[in-house]
Coordinates of C-alpha atoms in Angstrom, one line a residue:
M1 CA -27.6 0.8 109.7
A2 CA -27.7 2.0 106.1
P3 CA -29.8 0.0 103.4
S4 CA -26.6 -0.6 101.8
N5 CA -25.8 -3.1 104.8
W6 CA -29.1 -4.8 104.6
R7 CA -29.4 -8.7 103.8
T8 CA -32.6 -9.8 105.2
Y9 CA -35.8 -7.4 105.5
L10 CA -39.0 -8.7 107.0
V11 CA -42.3 -7.0 105.8
T12 CA -45.1 -7.6 108.4
Q13 CA -48.3 -9.2 107.9
A14 CA -50.4 -10.6 110.7
S15 CA -52.7 -12.5 108.7
L16 CA -49.9 -15.0 107.8
S17 CA -48.4 -15.5 111.3
A18 CA -50.5 -18.6 112.2
G19 CA -52.1 -16.9 115.3
R20 CA -49.0 -15.5 116.4
S21 CA -48.5 -11.9 117.0
T22 CA -46.5 -9.5 114.7
A23 CA -44.4 -8.4 117.6
E24 CA -43.5 -12.1 118.3
I25 CA -42.6 -12.8 114.5
A26 CA -40.5 -9.6 114.6
R27 CA -38.7 -10.6 118.0
E28 CA -38.0 -13.9 116.3
A29 CA -36.6 -12.5 113.1
I30 CA -34.5 -10.2 115.2
A31 CA -33.1 -13.0 117.2
G32 CA -32.3 -14.6 113.6
G33 CA -30.4 -11.7 112.5
V34 CA -32.7 -9.7 110.5
D35 CA -31.5 -6.2 109.3
A36 CA -34.7 -4.2 108.8
I37 CA -38.5 -4.5 109.3
Q38 CA -41.2 -2.8 107.7
L39 CA -44.3 -2.2 109.4
R40 CA -47.0 -2.9 106.9
E41 CA -50.3 -4.4 108.4
K42 CA -52.6 -2.4 106.1
D43 CA -55.6 -4.3 107.2
T44 CA -55.4 -2.7 110.5
D45 CA -56.5 0.9 111.4
A46 CA -54.1 3.7 112.3
R47 CA -54.4 3.4 116.0
T48 CA -53.5 -0.2 115.9
R49 CA -50.8 0.3 113.5
Y50 CA -49.3 3.2 115.7
E51 CA -49.5 0.9 118.9
L52 CA -47.6 -1.9 117.3
G53 CA -45.2 0.5 115.7
R54 CA -44.3 1.8 119.1
E55 CA -43.7 -1.8 120.3
L56 CA -41.6 -2.6 117.1
R57 CA -39.5 0.7 117.6
E58 CA -38.6 -0.2 121.0
M59 CA -37.3 -3.7 120.2
T60 CA -35.7 -2.6 117.0
A61 CA -33.9 0.2 118.6
D62 CA -32.4 -2.1 121.1
A63 CA -31.2 -4.5 118.6
G64 CA -29.9 -2.0 116.1
V65 CA -32.3 -3.1 113.3
D66 CA -33.8 -0.4 111.1
L67 CA -37.5 0.0 111.1
V68 CA -39.4 1.6 108.3
V69 CA -43.3 2.0 107.8
N70 CA -45.1 1.2 104.9
D71 CA -46.7 4.4 103.3
R72 CA -47.8 6.2 106.3
L73 CA -45.5 9.2 106.9
D74 CA -47.5 10.3 109.9
I75 CA -47.1 7.0 111.8
A76 CA -43.4 6.7 110.9
Q77 CA -42.9 10.3 112.4
A78 CA -45.0 9.6 115.6
I79 CA -43.1 6.3 116.6
D80 CA -39.6 7.8 115.5
A81 CA -39.1 5.1 112.9
D82 CA -35.9 5.3 110.6
G83 CA -38.1 6.1 107.5
V84 CA -40.8 5.0 105.3
H85 CA -41.4 2.8 102.1
V86 CA -43.6 4.1 99.3
G87 CA -45.2 2.4 96.3
Q88 CA -46.2 3.7 93.0
S89 CA -49.6 4.6 94.1
D90 CA -48.5 6.3 97.4
L91 CA -47.3 9.7 98.1
P92 CA -44.2 10.5 95.8
V93 CA -40.7 9.8 96.9
A94 CA -39.9 13.5 96.7
V95 CA -42.8 14.5 99.0
A96 CA -41.8 12.0 101.5
R97 CA -38.2 13.3 101.5
D98 CA -39.4 16.9 101.9
L99 CA -41.5 15.8 104.8
L100 CA -39.2 13.7 106.6
G101 CA -36.0 15.3 106.0
P102 CA -32.4 14.2 104.6
D103 CA -31.6 11.8 107.4
A104 CA -34.8 9.6 107.2
I105 CA -34.7 6.4 105.1
V106 CA -37.0 6.5 102.1
G107 CA -37.6 3.4 99.9
C108 CA -39.7 2.9 96.9
S109 CA -41.3 0.0 95.2
T110 CA -40.4 -0.5 91.5
S111 CA -40.6 -3.0 88.9
T112 CA -39.2 -1.3 85.9
V113 CA -36.0 0.6 85.1
A114 CA -37.8 3.7 84.4
E115 CA -39.6 3.6 87.7
A116 CA -36.2 2.7 89.5
R117 CA -34.6 5.8 87.9
Q118 CA -37.3 8.2 88.8
A119 CA -37.2 7.0 92.4
E120 CA -33.5 7.4 92.4
A121 CA -33.7 10.9 91.0
D122 CA -36.6 11.9 93.5
G123 CA -34.3 11.0 96.5
A124 CA -35.0 7.4 97.5
D125 CA -32.3 5.7 99.4
Y126 CA -33.2 2.1 98.2
L127 CA -35.5 0.4 95.9
G128 CA -37.9 -2.6 96.7
V129 CA -37.9 -4.4 93.3
G130 CA -40.4 -6.9 92.4
S131 CA -42.2 -9.3 92.4
V132 CA -39.2 -11.2 91.6
Y133 CA -41.0 -14.5 91.6
G134 CA -44.6 -15.4 91.5
T135 CA -46.5 -14.4 94.7
T136 CA -50.0 -14.2 96.1
S137 CA -49.2 -11.4 98.3
K138 CA -51.5 -8.3 97.9
R139 CA -48.3 -6.0 98.3
V140 CA -46.9 -7.2 95.1
A141 CA -49.9 -8.6 93.2
E142 CA -49.6 -6.6 90.2
H143 CA -46.7 -9.0 89.2
K144 CA -48.1 -12.4 90.1
D145 CA -45.9 -14.2 87.6
G146 CA -42.8 -12.4 88.6
I147 CA -40.2 -10.3 86.8
G148 CA -37.5 -12.6 87.5
P149 CA -33.7 -12.0 88.4
E150 CA -33.0 -10.8 85.0
R151 CA -35.1 -7.6 85.7
V152 CA -33.4 -7.0 89.0
A153 CA -30.1 -7.2 87.1
E154 CA -31.4 -4.6 84.5
I155 CA -32.5 -2.4 87.5
T156 CA -29.2 -2.6 89.5
D157 CA -27.2 -1.9 86.4
A158 CA -29.2 1.3 86.0
V159 CA -29.3 2.9 89.4
S160 CA -26.4 3.6 92.0
I161 CA -28.7 3.2 95.1
P162 CA -29.1 -0.2 97.0
V163 CA -31.8 -2.8 95.5
V164 CA -33.7 -5.2 97.5
G165 CA -35.6 -8.0 95.9
I166 CA -39.1 -8.8 97.0
G167 CA -41.8 -11.0 96.0
G168 CA -41.9 -15.0 96.3
I169 CA -38.3 -15.4 97.8
T170 CA -37.4 -18.2 99.7
D171 CA -34.1 -19.7 100.9
D172 CA -34.1 -21.9 97.7
N173 CA -34.3 -19.0 95.3
A174 CA -32.7 -16.1 97.0
G175 CA -29.2 -16.8 95.7
P176 CA -30.1 -15.7 91.9
V177 CA -31.4 -12.4 93.4
A178 CA -28.3 -11.6 95.1
D179 CA -26.4 -12.7 92.0
A180 CA -28.3 -10.2 90.0
G181 CA -27.0 -7.4 92.1
A182 CA -29.6 -7.1 94.9
I183 CA -28.0 -6.2 98.3
G184 CA -30.6 -8.2 100.0
V185 CA -34.0 -9.7 99.9
A186 CA -37.6 -8.8 101.4
V187 CA -39.8 -11.3 102.5
I188 CA -43.3 -11.8 104.1
S189 CA -44.3 -15.4 104.3
E190 CA -41.0 -17.0 104.2
I191 CA -40.3 -15.5 107.9
T192 CA -44.0 -14.9 109.1
A193 CA -45.4 -18.1 108.1
A194 CA -42.4 -20.2 109.2
D195 CA -42.8 -22.7 112.0
D196 CA -39.5 -21.2 113.4
P197 CA -39.2 -17.5 112.2
Q198 CA -35.6 -17.4 113.8
A199 CA -34.2 -20.3 111.9
A200 CA -36.2 -19.1 108.7
T201 CA -34.3 -15.8 109.0
Q202 CA -31.0 -17.6 109.6
A203 CA -31.6 -19.9 106.6
L204 CA -32.3 -16.9 104.2
S205 CA -29.1 -15.2 105.3
A206 CA -27.0 -18.4 104.7
A207 CA -28.8 -18.6 101.2
L208 CA -27.6 -15.2 100.3
E209 CA -24.2 -15.8 101.4
A210 CA -23.9 -19.2 99.4
P211 CA -22.5 -19.0 95.8
T212 CA -24.9 -19.8 93.2
Q213 CA -23.6 -22.3 90.5
S214 CA -25.0 -22.2 87.0
P215 CA -25.2 -25.3 84.9
S216 CA -21.9 -24.1 83.0
N217 CA -19.6 -24.0 86.1
T218 CA -20.9 -27.4 87.3
E219 CA -19.9 -29.2 84.1
G220 CA -17.2 -31.7 84.8
Q221 CA -17.9 -31.9 88.6
P222 CA -18.9 -35.5 90.1

């Protein structure tokens, strides 16, 4: 599956799973129709991430779900992941592309038009844009107040590669992110912390498909 077909994207974080394993959360998300999973787990050592990655690779391959690894190109290669996702302080996109080759998926976190254009020029296949809304996740803590769907729209207008919104996204506020031009949304706690991760994934997908009504086009309605 190509990033252009992603709608729901799970970023793993065991500390938010209410005692459940990351593999269990991933399995439930897959059952709910998730399109991509990013192995993050930065609080664990490389060996633990590798072993978890092998387990996730097996289940995602069977389900036709893309698996990318946050930052660690070596783990991505070792588990035969579909690619990697890098941030502004990680290895450059161009380096990841050179090391992984033309067929790997390489994603990059951006929050400005300039970063987005540079990532595209360097060979990124998609962008993770955010934090869209306020968030307490360490992954996007540099934008706790959120850049808003308006910035997402600016970035989608500036690049030709797919944009995935991330940061504080729920089934209640995902619609405006899709309306801004994002092909999908990436979430951590919305699925990981949910009582029913499968149902949460399905609700998120449904929210992305539902049209968002602005005040202007609801005037005159009962």
